[in-house]
Amino acid sequence: MDRWIAAAHGPALRRALPRPVAVDLGYGAAPWTAVELLQRLRKVRGDVRVLGVEIDPERVAAAQPYAREGLSFVRGGFEVPVPGASGGGPRGLLLIRAANVLRQYPEAEVLPVWERLRSALAPDGLLVEGTCDEIGRRHVWVALGPEGPRTVTFAARLSALATPSDLAERLPKALIHRNVPGEPVHAFLRDFDRAWATAAPYGALSARQRWIRAVRSLAADWPLADGPRRWRQGEVTVPWPTLAPRTGPTATGP
């Protein structure tokens, strides 16, 4: 996810006002994701600041020894306790990353949370919300701008992937209950598995070559928002309206 953020959001980071702020919302029991986010973003923008936000005061206290110039930790939640950010302040936040946060909430709460977090973004800010497995081998996230959801990205460590539909268990909360017949995300994963099976001979070259071939085949029937450079990273990004739920509380598409 961090690698994708640096690539997709890099231009906005570089043209931002001095000392842009990124938030790692719900970093968990240890602060490693916030530390790694700072390291990744500093390669794009040297003066970026990262704020780790956690609702549990014990986790905030435990993270303090890892604070440094450009990295701090505070207690908070979806209100995003950053001066000047709440309610879309004069500058707002350039990035909010929320991984494995909404998976524990009811589906009906997803859209209100998205709206609340988006309101804290700068005009060219980005909210990235998704779910991954314990060590980041499989990950699916939604990218949202201040105007709403833009894309869905599927990412995997290809050497550990049996079929693309293995990513279904890591769909973000907005989509995980929509992986049923009649919903676009179900059809997408079904077609992805078919393309993956057809591309099996390329597996003799590498799992990466098989993935690239499968995604090329998939692109004949599904609009994609990226190209081979990202596919080589084990990613594929789809416009949100293509996969938006048709039913249920997160149905935001046509």
Coordinates of C-alpha atoms in Angstrom, one line a residue, residues 25-159:
L25 CA -5.1 6.0 11.3
G26 CA -5.3 3.0 13.6
Y27 CA -1.7 1.8 13.4
G28 CA -2.3 -1.0 15.9
A29 CA -0.5 -2.5 18.8
A30 CA 3.0 -1.5 17.5
P31 CA 3.9 1.6 15.5
W32 CA 5.8 -0.1 12.7
T33 CA 3.3 0.9 10.0
A34 CA 3.7 4.6 10.8
V35 CA 7.5 4.3 10.9
E36 CA 7.5 2.6 7.5
L37 CA 5.0 5.1 6.0
L38 CA 7.4 8.0 7.0
Q39 CA 10.3 6.2 5.4
R40 CA 8.4 5.6 2.2
L41 CA 7.0 9.1 1.9
R42 CA 10.3 10.8 2.8
K43 CA 11.7 9.4 -0.5
V44 CA 9.1 11.5 -2.3
R45 CA 9.0 14.5 -0.1
G46 CA 11.7 15.2 2.5
D47 CA 9.7 17.4 4.8
V48 CA 6.5 15.3 5.1
R49 CA 5.2 14.6 8.6
V50 CA 3.4 11.5 9.7
L51 CA 1.0 11.4 12.6
G52 CA 0.1 8.0 14.0
V53 CA -3.4 8.0 15.5
E54 CA -4.8 5.4 17.8
I55 CA -7.9 5.2 20.0
D56 CA -6.2 3.1 22.7
P57 CA -4.1 5.3 25.1
E58 CA -1.8 2.4 26.0
R59 CA -0.9 2.0 22.4
V60 CA -0.2 5.7 22.1
A61 CA 2.0 5.6 25.1
A62 CA 3.9 2.5 23.9
A63 CA 4.6 4.3 20.6
Q64 CA 6.2 7.4 22.1
P65 CA 9.8 6.0 22.2
Y66 CA 9.6 5.7 18.4
A67 CA 8.6 9.4 17.9
R68 CA 11.2 11.5 16.0
E69 CA 11.4 14.5 13.9
G70 CA 8.5 14.2 11.5
L71 CA 6.8 11.4 13.3
S72 CA 4.5 11.7 16.3
F73 CA 1.7 9.7 17.9
V74 CA -1.6 10.9 19.4
R75 CA -4.8 9.5 20.7
G76 CA -7.8 9.9 18.5
G77 CA -10.2 8.3 16.0
F78 CA -12.3 9.2 13.0
E79 CA -12.3 12.9 14.1
V80 CA -8.6 13.0 13.1
P81 CA -7.1 15.2 15.8
V82 CA -4.8 17.3 13.7
P83 CA -4.8 21.1 14.1
G84 CA -6.2 22.7 11.0
A85 CA -7.5 19.4 9.5
S86 CA -10.8 18.8 11.2
G87 CA -13.7 20.0 9.0
G88 CA -11.4 20.5 6.0
G89 CA -9.4 23.3 7.6
P90 CA -7.4 25.9 5.7
R91 CA -4.8 23.3 4.5
G92 CA -6.2 19.9 5.4
L93 CA -4.4 16.6 5.3
L94 CA -2.6 15.4 2.2
L95 CA -3.0 11.7 3.1
I96 CA -5.0 9.5 5.5
R97 CA -4.2 5.8 5.5
A98 CA -6.5 3.5 7.3
A99 CA -5.6 -0.2 7.0
N100 CA -7.6 -2.9 8.8
V101 CA -9.7 -0.3 10.7
L102 CA -13.2 -0.5 9.2
R103 CA -13.3 -4.3 8.9
Q104 CA -14.6 -4.5 12.5
Y105 CA -17.4 -2.0 11.9
P106 CA -20.9 -2.7 10.4
E107 CA -21.1 -2.1 6.7
A108 CA -23.7 0.6 7.3
E109 CA -21.0 2.7 9.0
V110 CA -18.6 2.7 6.1
L111 CA -20.0 5.6 4.1
P112 CA -20.4 7.9 7.1
V113 CA -16.8 7.2 8.1
W114 CA -15.6 7.8 4.6
E115 CA -17.4 11.1 4.5
R116 CA -16.0 12.2 7.9
L117 CA -12.4 11.4 6.9
R118 CA -12.7 12.9 3.4
S119 CA -13.8 16.2 5.1
A120 CA -10.4 16.4 6.7
L121 CA -8.5 16.2 3.4
A122 CA -6.8 19.0 1.5
P123 CA -8.3 19.7 -2.0
D124 CA -5.7 17.3 -3.5
G125 CA -5.6 15.0 -0.5
L126 CA -6.2 11.2 -0.6
L127 CA -7.9 8.7 1.8
V128 CA -6.7 5.1 1.4
E129 CA -8.8 2.6 3.2
G130 CA -8.5 -1.2 3.0
T131 CA -7.7 -4.6 4.5
C132 CA -4.6 -6.8 4.4
D133 CA -3.5 -10.1 5.9
E134 CA -1.2 -10.2 8.9
I135 CA 2.0 -9.8 7.0
G136 CA 0.8 -7.8 4.0
R137 CA 0.9 -10.6 1.4
R138 CA -2.7 -9.8 0.2
H139 CA -4.3 -6.4 0.3
V140 CA -7.3 -4.6 -1.3
W141 CA -7.9 -0.9 -0.8
V142 CA -10.2 1.9 -1.9
A143 CA -8.7 5.3 -2.8
L144 CA -10.9 8.3 -2.2
G145 CA -10.5 12.0 -2.9
P146 CA -12.5 14.8 -1.3
E147 CA -15.2 14.1 -3.9
G148 CA -15.6 10.4 -3.1
P149 CA -14.2 7.0 -4.0
R150 CA -12.0 6.8 -7.1
T151 CA -10.4 3.4 -7.4
V152 CA -10.0 -0.1 -6.0
T153 CA -6.6 -1.7 -5.9
F154 CA -5.8 -5.4 -5.6
A155 CA -2.3 -6.3 -4.5
A156 CA -0.5 -9.5 -3.7
R157 CA 2.8 -11.1 -3.1
L158 CA 2.6 -13.2 -6.3
S159 CA 4.7 -16.1 -5.1

